[in-house]
Amino acid sequence: MPTATALTGHTATITNFGPLTTTYSAPTSCSTATDHLYIGLTKEPGILWGYPTCHGVQTFGDCIPSGDAFDKLMTDVYAKIIDHGFYHYYSPGLYCPSGWTTAAALVNEGGSFTEISGYLTRSYTNWLGRWEPGRAQPSDPGEVWKQALLPSETLKICCPSGFEGDNNGDCYSVLGPLSSYGVTEICGYYAEKEPTPIGTQTVHNSTITQWETVALTTVTRVLETGAYKDDFVVTRVPAVALIHKEPDLELS
């Protein structure tokens, strides 16, 4: 499994949630949940720029493997920080959850990256950063995982069927235009002060700055009639990133 705990250039840590060697099945209620919504750009709906309601931390519970660990990490640490977040994976990880499919893949063959597929091949033309507490700055997902994978490791990223992967470690599905949902105001978050560095960590021969947690303030903005009507209401769930080596397949 990867040994990196931070990613250079992405103000993000990376966390192993442990093995996933059987097919995880989420409760049926997860397929109809409507409490993980955000507002996405018209041209790039995977790019979050606000929320239709001020909901606080989005938690996922049993809807993803090790959901309690994800929620605790988000609630206790990362939801208090703006522009600093985490990626997570399961290792050894072999199977997508029930009803999920492979959205992307990548193989590290002795330092050369091959078999890259899915949304890891995409490039983004729009970048927004300061509306998303608890998630890392949007980054090229292919470059993120190239830092993490060790030689002979395979990455498979799973999303629910019908969802796409985004540039921030999530899977998303467009529900419809803002104008169809009666949204009259948007919600976002900002830090009341710039965070102070509290230490450093060396990763891949580069120095990563570690930052203090900073309380976030909620801000709402009333929309004028018809404003942003072509932007989208989007639902999302954290992607399930699986990492394994060939011998791990014997665990299945």
PDB file of C-alpha atoms in Angstrom:
ATOM      1  CA  MET A   1       0.000   0.000   0.000  1.00  0.00           C
ATOM      2  CA  PRO A   2       1.150   3.606  -0.445  1.00  0.00           C
ATOM      3  CA  THR A   3       3.453   5.065   2.187  1.00  0.00           C
ATOM      4  CA  ALA A   4       2.764   8.740   1.466  1.00  0.00           C
ATOM      5  CA  THR A   5       0.694  10.602   4.040  1.00  0.00           C
ATOM      6  CA  ALA A   6       0.702  13.979   2.270  1.00  0.00           C
ATOM      7  CA  LEU A   7       0.683  15.177  -1.327  1.00  0.00           C
ATOM      8  CA  THR A   8       3.061  17.814  -2.603  1.00  0.00           C
ATOM      9  CA  GLY A   9       1.446  20.819  -4.222  1.00  0.00           C
ATOM     10  CA  HIS A  10      -2.089  19.876  -3.158  1.00  0.00           C
ATOM     11  CA  THR A  11      -2.327  20.964   0.517  1.00  0.00           C
ATOM     12  CA  ALA A  12      -3.757  17.536   1.211  1.00  0.00           C
ATOM     13  CA  THR A  13      -3.100  14.432   3.232  1.00  0.00           C
ATOM     14  CA  ILE A  14      -3.872  10.919   2.041  1.00  0.00           C
ATOM     15  CA  THR A  15      -5.359   8.273   4.343  1.00  0.00           C
ATOM     16  CA  ASN A  16      -5.727   4.489   4.129  1.00  0.00           C
ATOM     17  CA  PHE A  17      -9.083   3.300   5.475  1.00  0.00           C
ATOM     18  CA  GLY A  18      -7.874  -0.299   5.502  1.00  0.00           C
ATOM     19  CA  PRO A  19      -8.708  -3.398   3.454  1.00  0.00           C
ATOM     20  CA  LEU A  20     -11.770  -3.830   1.266  1.00  0.00           C
ATOM     21  CA  THR A  21     -11.554  -7.402  -0.005  1.00  0.00           C
ATOM     22  CA  THR A  22     -15.271  -8.198  -0.227  1.00  0.00           C
ATOM     23  CA  THR A  23     -18.143  -6.479  -2.028  1.00  0.00           C
ATOM     24  CA  TYR A  24     -19.607  -3.784   0.220  1.00  0.00           C
ATOM     25  CA  SER A  25     -23.381  -3.276   0.123  1.00  0.00           C
ATOM     26  CA  ALA A  26     -24.817   0.048   1.294  1.00  0.00           C
ATOM     27  CA  PRO A  27     -28.353   0.399   2.712  1.00  0.00           C
ATOM     28  CA  THR A  28     -31.023   0.933   0.053  1.00  0.00           C
ATOM     29  CA  SER A  29     -31.795   4.358   1.539  1.00  0.00           C
ATOM     30  CA  CYS A  30     -28.441   5.609   0.225  1.00  0.00           C
ATOM     31  CA  SER A  31     -29.666   5.392  -3.361  1.00  0.00           C
ATOM     32  CA  THR A  32     -32.448   7.897  -2.675  1.00  0.00           C
ATOM     33  CA  ALA A  33     -30.616  10.309  -0.350  1.00  0.00           C
ATOM     34  CA  THR A  34     -31.016  13.984  -1.249  1.00  0.00           C
ATOM     35  CA  ASP A  35     -28.890  15.580   1.470  1.00  0.00           C
ATOM     36  CA  HIS A  36     -25.550  15.648  -0.359  1.00  0.00           C
ATOM     37  CA  LEU A  37     -26.270  18.443  -2.812  1.00  0.00           C
ATOM     38  CA  TYR A  38     -24.185  21.279  -4.192  1.00  0.00           C
ATOM     39  CA  ILE A  39     -24.295  23.807  -7.032  1.00  0.00           C
ATOM     40  CA  GLY A  40     -22.012  23.039  -9.975  1.00  0.00           C
ATOM     41  CA  LEU A  41     -20.830  25.196 -12.847  1.00  0.00           C
ATOM     42  CA  THR A  42     -22.736  25.097 -16.132  1.00  0.00           C
ATOM     43  CA  LYS A  43     -19.740  23.951 -18.186  1.00  0.00           C
ATOM     44  CA  GLU A  44     -18.110  21.869 -15.436  1.00  0.00           C
ATOM     45  CA  PRO A  45     -20.825  20.506 -13.115  1.00  0.00           C
ATOM     46  CA  GLY A  46     -18.173  18.546 -11.224  1.00  0.00           C
ATOM     47  CA  ILE A  47     -16.772  21.862  -9.961  1.00  0.00           C
ATOM     48  CA  LEU A  48     -18.535  22.898  -6.741  1.00  0.00           C
ATOM     49  CA  TRP A  49     -19.037  26.624  -6.153  1.00  0.00           C
ATOM     50  CA  GLY A  50     -21.828  26.732  -3.565  1.00  0.00           C
ATOM     51  CA  TYR A  51     -24.634  24.892  -1.789  1.00  0.00           C
ATOM     52  CA  PRO A  52     -28.429  25.262  -2.078  1.00  0.00           C
ATOM     53  CA  THR A  53     -28.692  25.145   1.742  1.00  0.00           C
ATOM     54  CA  CYS A  54     -26.357  25.676   4.697  1.00  0.00           C
ATOM     55  CA  HIS A  55     -26.093  22.145   6.001  1.00  0.00           C
ATOM     56  CA  GLY A  56     -22.803  22.019   7.865  1.00  0.00           C
ATOM     57  CA  VAL A  57     -20.568  18.997   7.370  1.00  0.00           C
ATOM     58  CA  GLN A  58     -21.794  16.466   4.823  1.00  0.00           C
ATOM     59  CA  THR A  59     -21.571  13.006   6.397  1.00  0.00           C
ATOM     60  CA  PHE A  60     -22.120   9.672   4.662  1.00  0.00           C
ATOM     61  CA  GLY A  61     -22.310   6.951   7.321  1.00  0.00           C
ATOM     62  CA  ASP A  62     -23.013   3.485   5.920  1.00  0.00           C
ATOM     63  CA  CYS A  63     -23.353   4.815   2.361  1.00  0.00           C
ATOM     64  CA  ILE A  64     -19.619   4.219   1.812  1.00  0.00           C
ATOM     65  CA  PRO A  65     -17.209   1.628   3.239  1.00  0.00           C
ATOM     66  CA  SER A  66     -15.687   2.843   6.529  1.00  0.00           C
ATOM     67  CA  GLY A  67     -18.090   5.756   6.401  1.00  0.00           C
ATOM     68  CA  ASP A  68     -17.795   6.356  10.141  1.00  0.00           C
ATOM     69  CA  ALA A  69     -14.033   6.841   9.771  1.00  0.00           C
ATOM     70  CA  PHE A  70     -14.576   9.224   6.854  1.00  0.00           C
ATOM     71  CA  ASP A  71     -17.158  11.234   8.788  1.00  0.00           C
ATOM     72  CA  LYS A  72     -14.987  11.450  11.906  1.00  0.00           C
ATOM     73  CA  LEU A  73     -11.955  12.647   9.961  1.00  0.00           C
ATOM     74  CA  MET A  74     -14.050  15.215   8.129  1.00  0.00           C
ATOM     75  CA  THR A  75     -15.909  16.436  11.225  1.00  0.00           C
ATOM     76  CA  ASP A  76     -13.020  16.483  13.709  1.00  0.00           C
ATOM     77  CA  VAL A  77     -10.332  17.952  11.483  1.00  0.00           C
ATOM     78  CA  TYR A  78     -10.919  18.888   7.893  1.00  0.00           C
ATOM     79  CA  ALA A  79     -14.285  20.621   8.003  1.00  0.00           C
ATOM     80  CA  LYS A  80     -12.567  23.258  10.153  1.00  0.00           C
ATOM     81  CA  ILE A  81     -10.020  24.086   7.470  1.00  0.00           C
ATOM     82  CA  ILE A  82     -10.464  25.905   4.187  1.00  0.00           C
ATOM     83  CA  ASP A  83      -8.352  24.790   1.208  1.00  0.00           C
ATOM     84  CA  HIS A  84      -6.769  21.912   3.132  1.00  0.00           C
ATOM     85  CA  GLY A  85      -8.270  18.466   2.918  1.00  0.00           C
ATOM     86  CA  PHE A  86      -7.685  14.782   2.365  1.00  0.00           C
ATOM     87  CA  TYR A  87      -7.904  11.994  -0.154  1.00  0.00           C
ATOM     88  CA  HIS A  88      -8.681   8.485   1.031  1.00  0.00           C
ATOM     89  CA  TYR A  89      -8.270   4.967  -0.295  1.00  0.00           C
ATOM     90  CA  TYR A  90      -8.692   1.319   0.712  1.00  0.00           C
ATOM     91  CA  SER A  91      -5.700  -1.029   0.635  1.00  0.00           C
ATOM     92  CA  PRO A  92      -5.645  -3.790  -0.148  1.00  0.00           C
ATOM     93  CA  GLY A  93      -8.819  -2.940  -2.048  1.00  0.00           C
ATOM     94  CA  LEU A  94     -10.234  -5.379  -4.584  1.00  0.00           C
ATOM     95  CA  TYR A  95     -13.932  -4.880  -5.279  1.00  0.00           C
ATOM     96  CA  CYS A  96     -16.177  -1.922  -6.009  1.00  0.00           C
ATOM     97  CA  PRO A  97     -19.253  -1.677  -3.738  1.00  0.00           C
ATOM     98  CA  SER A  98     -22.438  -3.276  -4.990  1.00  0.00           C
ATOM     99  CA  GLY A  99     -24.049  -1.090  -7.652  1.00  0.00           C
ATOM    100  CA  TRP A 100     -20.817   0.819  -8.287  1.00  0.00           C
ATOM    101  CA  THR A 101     -18.572   0.608 -11.358  1.00  0.00           C
ATOM    102  CA  THR A 102     -14.972   1.444 -12.241  1.00  0.00           C
ATOM    103  CA  ALA A 103     -14.766   5.152 -13.099  1.00  0.00           C
ATOM    104  CA  ALA A 104     -10.979   5.316 -13.531  1.00  0.00           C
ATOM    105  CA  ALA A 105      -7.840   3.211 -13.254  1.00  0.00           C
ATOM    106  CA  LEU A 106      -4.070   3.618 -13.119  1.00  0.00           C
ATOM    107  CA  VAL A 107      -1.124   1.193 -12.862  1.00  0.00           C
ATOM    108  CA  ASN A 108       2.409   1.929 -11.640  1.00  0.00           C
ATOM    109  CA  GLU A 109       4.681  -0.443 -13.543  1.00  0.00           C
ATOM    110  CA  GLY A 110       8.084   0.093 -12.016  1.00  0.00           C
ATOM    111  CA  GLY A 111       7.763   3.861 -11.998  1.00  0.00           C
ATOM    112  CA  SER A 112       6.030   4.141 -15.371  1.00  0.00           C
ATOM    113  CA  PHE A 113       2.310   4.829 -15.238  1.00  0.00           C
ATOM    114  CA  THR A 114       0.198   2.809 -17.648  1.00  0.00           C
ATOM    115  CA  GLU A 115      -3.395   1.808 -18.287  1.00  0.00           C
ATOM    116  CA  ILE A 116      -4.646   5.224 -17.212  1.00  0.00           C
ATOM    117  CA  SER A 117      -8.351   5.444 -17.967  1.00  0.00           C
ATOM    118  CA  GLY A 118     -11.647   7.075 -17.135  1.00  0.00           C
ATOM    119  CA  TYR A 119     -11.826  10.516 -15.596  1.00  0.00           C
ATOM    120  CA  LEU A 120      -8.117  10.407 -14.703  1.00  0.00           C
ATOM    121  CA  THR A 121      -7.500  11.345 -18.341  1.00  0.00           C
ATOM    122  CA  ARG A 122      -9.565  14.545 -18.133  1.00  0.00           C
ATOM    123  CA  SER A 123      -8.259  18.075 -17.878  1.00  0.00           C
ATOM    124  CA  TYR A 124     -10.254  20.885 -16.293  1.00  0.00           C
ATOM    125  CA  THR A 125     -10.650  24.395 -17.667  1.00  0.00           C
ATOM    126  CA  ASN A 126     -12.272  25.887 -14.561  1.00  0.00           C
ATOM    127  CA  TRP A 127     -10.882  25.938 -11.030  1.00  0.00           C
ATOM    128  CA  LEU A 128     -12.641  27.175  -7.907  1.00  0.00           C
ATOM    129  CA  GLY A 129     -11.276  26.681  -4.456  1.00  0.00           C
ATOM    130  CA  ARG A 130     -12.755  28.514  -1.528  1.00  0.00           C
ATOM    131  CA  TRP A 131     -16.292  27.148  -1.212  1.00  0.00           C
ATOM    132  CA  GLU A 132     -15.406  23.665  -0.029  1.00  0.00           C
ATOM    133  CA  PRO A 133     -14.532  23.031   3.633  1.00  0.00           C
ATOM    134  CA  GLY A 134     -12.873  19.719   4.286  1.00  0.00           C
ATOM    135  CA  ARG A 135     -11.736  18.923   0.769  1.00  0.00           C
ATOM    136  CA  ALA A 136      -8.383  19.593  -0.824  1.00  0.00           C
ATOM    137  CA  GLN A 137      -7.924  22.246  -3.479  1.00  0.00           C
ATOM    138  CA  PRO A 138      -9.247  20.872  -6.779  1.00  0.00           C
ATOM    139  CA  SER A 139      -6.344  19.135  -8.505  1.00  0.00           C
ATOM    140  CA  ASP A 140      -5.545  17.065 -11.559  1.00  0.00           C
ATOM    141  CA  PRO A 141      -6.638  13.674 -10.170  1.00  0.00           C
ATOM    142  CA  GLY A 142      -4.147  11.761 -12.290  1.00  0.00           C
ATOM    143  CA  GLU A 143      -1.237  13.679 -10.769  1.00  0.00           C
ATOM    144  CA  VAL A 144      -2.592  13.176  -7.254  1.00  0.00           C
ATOM    145  CA  TRP A 145      -2.621   9.390  -7.544  1.00  0.00           C
ATOM    146  CA  LYS A 146       0.717   9.213  -9.341  1.00  0.00           C
ATOM    147  CA  GLN A 147       2.240  10.603  -6.150  1.00  0.00           C
ATOM    148  CA  ALA A 148       0.579   7.942  -4.037  1.00  0.00           C
ATOM    149  CA  LEU A 149       1.004   4.715  -6.020  1.00  0.00           C
ATOM    150  CA  LEU A 150       4.101   2.624  -5.356  1.00  0.00           C
ATOM    151  CA  PRO A 151       5.694   0.449  -8.065  1.00  0.00           C
ATOM    152  CA  SER A 152       3.592  -2.628  -8.964  1.00  0.00           C
ATOM    153  CA  GLU A 153       0.454  -1.115  -7.445  1.00  0.00           C
ATOM    154  CA  THR A 154      -2.863  -0.823  -9.265  1.00  0.00           C
ATOM    155  CA  LEU A 155      -5.460   1.858  -8.575  1.00  0.00           C
ATOM    156  CA  LYS A 156      -9.144   1.419  -9.365  1.00  0.00           C
ATOM    157  CA  ILE A 157     -11.582   4.223  -8.536  1.00  0.00           C
ATOM    158  CA  CYS A 158     -15.234   3.293  -8.115  1.00  0.00           C
ATOM    159  CA  CYS A 159     -18.348   5.454  -8.467  1.00  0.00           C
ATOM    160  CA  PRO A 160     -22.048   4.575  -8.270  1.00  0.00           C
ATOM    161  CA  SER A 161     -23.466   3.527 -11.629  1.00  0.00           C
ATOM    162  CA  GLY A 162     -24.435   6.633 -13.597  1.00  0.00           C
ATOM    163  CA  PHE A 163     -22.070   8.914 -11.629  1.00  0.00           C
ATOM    164  CA  GLU A 164     -18.861  10.554 -12.869  1.00  0.00           C
ATOM    165  CA  GLY A 165     -15.643  11.238 -11.000  1.00  0.00           C
ATOM    166  CA  ASP A 166     -14.604  14.831 -10.276  1.00  0.00           C
ATOM    167  CA  ASN A 167     -11.286  16.561  -9.590  1.00  0.00           C
ATOM    168  CA  ASN A 168     -11.655  16.459  -5.818  1.00  0.00           C
ATOM    169  CA  GLY A 169     -12.033  12.815  -4.856  1.00  0.00           C
ATOM    170  CA  ASP A 170     -15.809  12.546  -5.254  1.00  0.00           C
ATOM    171  CA  CYS A 171     -18.393  11.044  -7.606  1.00  0.00           C
ATOM    172  CA  TYR A 172     -21.232  13.232  -8.843  1.00  0.00           C
ATOM    173  CA  SER A 173     -24.498  13.089 -10.771  1.00  0.00           C
ATOM    174  CA  VAL A 174     -26.320  16.105 -12.219  1.00  0.00           C
ATOM    175  CA  LEU A 175     -29.924  16.319 -10.993  1.00  0.00           C
ATOM    176  CA  GLY A 176     -31.043  19.320 -13.054  1.00  0.00           C
ATOM    177  CA  PRO A 177     -30.726  23.079 -13.575  1.00  0.00           C
ATOM    178  CA  LEU A 178     -30.912  25.484 -10.650  1.00  0.00           C
ATOM    179  CA  SER A 179     -34.092  26.972 -12.097  1.00  0.00           C
ATOM    180  CA  SER A 180     -35.939  23.661 -11.594  1.00  0.00           C
ATOM    181  CA  TYR A 181     -35.223  23.460  -7.859  1.00  0.00           C
ATOM    182  CA  GLY A 182     -36.563  26.771  -6.566  1.00  0.00           C
ATOM    183  CA  VAL A 183     -33.177  27.811  -5.167  1.00  0.00           C
ATOM    184  CA  THR A 184     -33.376  31.431  -3.977  1.00  0.00           C
ATOM    185  CA  GLU A 185     -30.055  31.720  -2.146  1.00  0.00           C
ATOM    186  CA  ILE A 186     -26.715  29.983  -2.038  1.00  0.00           C
ATOM    187  CA  CYS A 187     -24.497  29.094   0.890  1.00  0.00           C
ATOM    188  CA  GLY A 188     -20.734  29.027   1.217  1.00  0.00           C
ATOM    189  CA  TYR A 189     -17.974  29.160   3.820  1.00  0.00           C
ATOM    190  CA  TYR A 190     -14.913  31.258   4.472  1.00  0.00           C
ATOM    191  CA  ALA A 191     -12.138  31.409   7.053  1.00  0.00           C
ATOM    192  CA  GLU A 192     -12.154  34.443   9.349  1.00  0.00           C
ATOM    193  CA  LYS A 193      -8.368  34.561   9.310  1.00  0.00           C
ATOM    194  CA  GLU A 194      -5.477  33.062   7.431  1.00  0.00           C
ATOM    195  CA  PRO A 195      -4.306  29.790   9.040  1.00  0.00           C
ATOM    196  CA  THR A 196      -0.922  29.743  10.787  1.00  0.00           C
ATOM    197  CA  PRO A 197       1.665  27.086   9.886  1.00  0.00           C
ATOM    198  CA  ILE A 198       2.352  24.750  12.817  1.00  0.00           C
ATOM    199  CA  GLY A 199       4.957  22.395  11.366  1.00  0.00           C
ATOM    200  CA  THR A 200       6.344  20.672   8.311  1.00  0.00           C
ATOM    201  CA  GLN A 201       6.530  17.177   6.869  1.00  0.00           C
ATOM    202  CA  THR A 202       8.891  15.838   4.189  1.00  0.00           C
ATOM    203  CA  VAL A 203       7.238  13.918   1.348  1.00  0.00           C
ATOM    204  CA  HIS A 204       8.972  12.816  -1.862  1.00  0.00           C
ATOM    205  CA  ASN A 205      11.942  15.022  -0.961  1.00  0.00           C
ATOM    206  CA  SER A 206       9.641  18.030  -0.734  1.00  0.00           C
ATOM    207  CA  THR A 207       8.588  19.911   2.390  1.00  0.00           C
ATOM    208  CA  ILE A 208       4.866  20.057   3.149  1.00  0.00           C
ATOM    209  CA  THR A 209       3.578  22.771   5.469  1.00  0.00           C
ATOM    210  CA  GLN A 210       1.100  21.696   8.151  1.00  0.00           C
ATOM    211  CA  TRP A 211      -1.520  24.254   9.169  1.00  0.00           C
ATOM    212  CA  GLU A 212      -3.613  25.013  12.209  1.00  0.00           C
ATOM    213  CA  THR A 213      -7.359  24.463  12.088  1.00  0.00           C
ATOM    214  CA  VAL A 214      -9.420  27.614  11.607  1.00  0.00           C
ATOM    215  CA  ALA A 215     -13.096  28.100  12.392  1.00  0.00           C
ATOM    216  CA  LEU A 216     -15.191  28.668   9.290  1.00  0.00           C
ATOM    217  CA  THR A 217     -17.974  31.192   8.925  1.00  0.00           C
ATOM    218  CA  THR A 218     -21.134  30.548   6.916  1.00  0.00           C
ATOM    219  CA  VAL A 219     -22.144  33.115   4.321  1.00  0.00           C
ATOM    220  CA  THR A 220     -25.363  33.214   2.286  1.00  0.00           C
ATOM    221  CA  ARG A 221     -26.159  35.137  -0.850  1.00  0.00           C
ATOM    222  CA  VAL A 222     -29.659  35.852  -2.163  1.00  0.00           C
ATOM    223  CA  LEU A 223     -30.002  35.134  -5.872  1.00  0.00           C
ATOM    224  CA  GLU A 224     -31.735  37.556  -8.173  1.00  0.00           C
ATOM    225  CA  THR A 225     -34.545  36.068 -10.242  1.00  0.00           C
ATOM    226  CA  GLY A 226     -33.034  33.979 -13.014  1.00  0.00           C
ATOM    227  CA  ALA A 227     -29.462  34.323 -11.736  1.00  0.00           C
ATOM    228  CA  TYR A 228     -27.292  31.288 -12.469  1.00  0.00           C
ATOM    229  CA  LYS A 229     -30.380  29.504 -13.798  1.00  0.00           C
ATOM    230  CA  ASP A 230     -28.204  27.400 -16.107  1.00  0.00           C
ATOM    231  CA  ASP A 231     -25.956  26.118 -13.316  1.00  0.00           C
ATOM    232  CA  PHE A 232     -26.777  22.707 -11.911  1.00  0.00           C
ATOM    233  CA  VAL A 233     -27.915  21.092  -8.698  1.00  0.00           C
ATOM    234  CA  VAL A 234     -25.652  18.091  -8.247  1.00  0.00           C
ATOM    235  CA  THR A 235     -25.555  15.152  -5.832  1.00  0.00           C
ATOM    236  CA  ARG A 236     -22.329  13.490  -4.809  1.00  0.00           C
ATOM    237  CA  VAL A 237     -20.656  10.790  -2.740  1.00  0.00           C
ATOM    238  CA  PRO A 238     -16.967  10.186  -1.950  1.00  0.00           C
ATOM    239  CA  ALA A 239     -15.285   7.949  -4.514  1.00  0.00           C
ATOM    240  CA  VAL A 240     -14.035   4.543  -3.385  1.00  0.00           C
ATOM    241  CA  ALA A 241     -10.368   4.306  -4.415  1.00  0.00           C
ATOM    242  CA  LEU A 242      -8.978   0.757  -4.307  1.00  0.00           C
ATOM    243  CA  ILE A 243      -5.233   0.035  -4.330  1.00  0.00           C
ATOM    244  CA  HIS A 244      -3.686  -3.419  -4.535  1.00  0.00           C
ATOM    245  CA  LYS A 245      -0.698  -5.434  -5.686  1.00  0.00           C
ATOM    246  CA  GLU A 246      -0.932  -8.710  -7.597  1.00  0.00           C
ATOM    247  CA  PRO A 247      -0.402 -10.941  -4.502  1.00  0.00           C
ATOM    248  CA  ASP A 248      -3.383  -9.233  -2.816  1.00  0.00           C
ATOM    249  CA  LEU A 249      -5.698 -10.940  -5.308  1.00  0.00           C
ATOM    250  CA  GLU A 250      -5.164 -14.151  -3.355  1.00  0.00           C
ATOM    251  CA  LEU A 251      -7.180 -12.547  -0.546  1.00  0.00           C
ATOM    252  CA  SER A 252     -10.340 -12.674  -2.659  1.00  0.00           C
TER     253      SER A 252
END
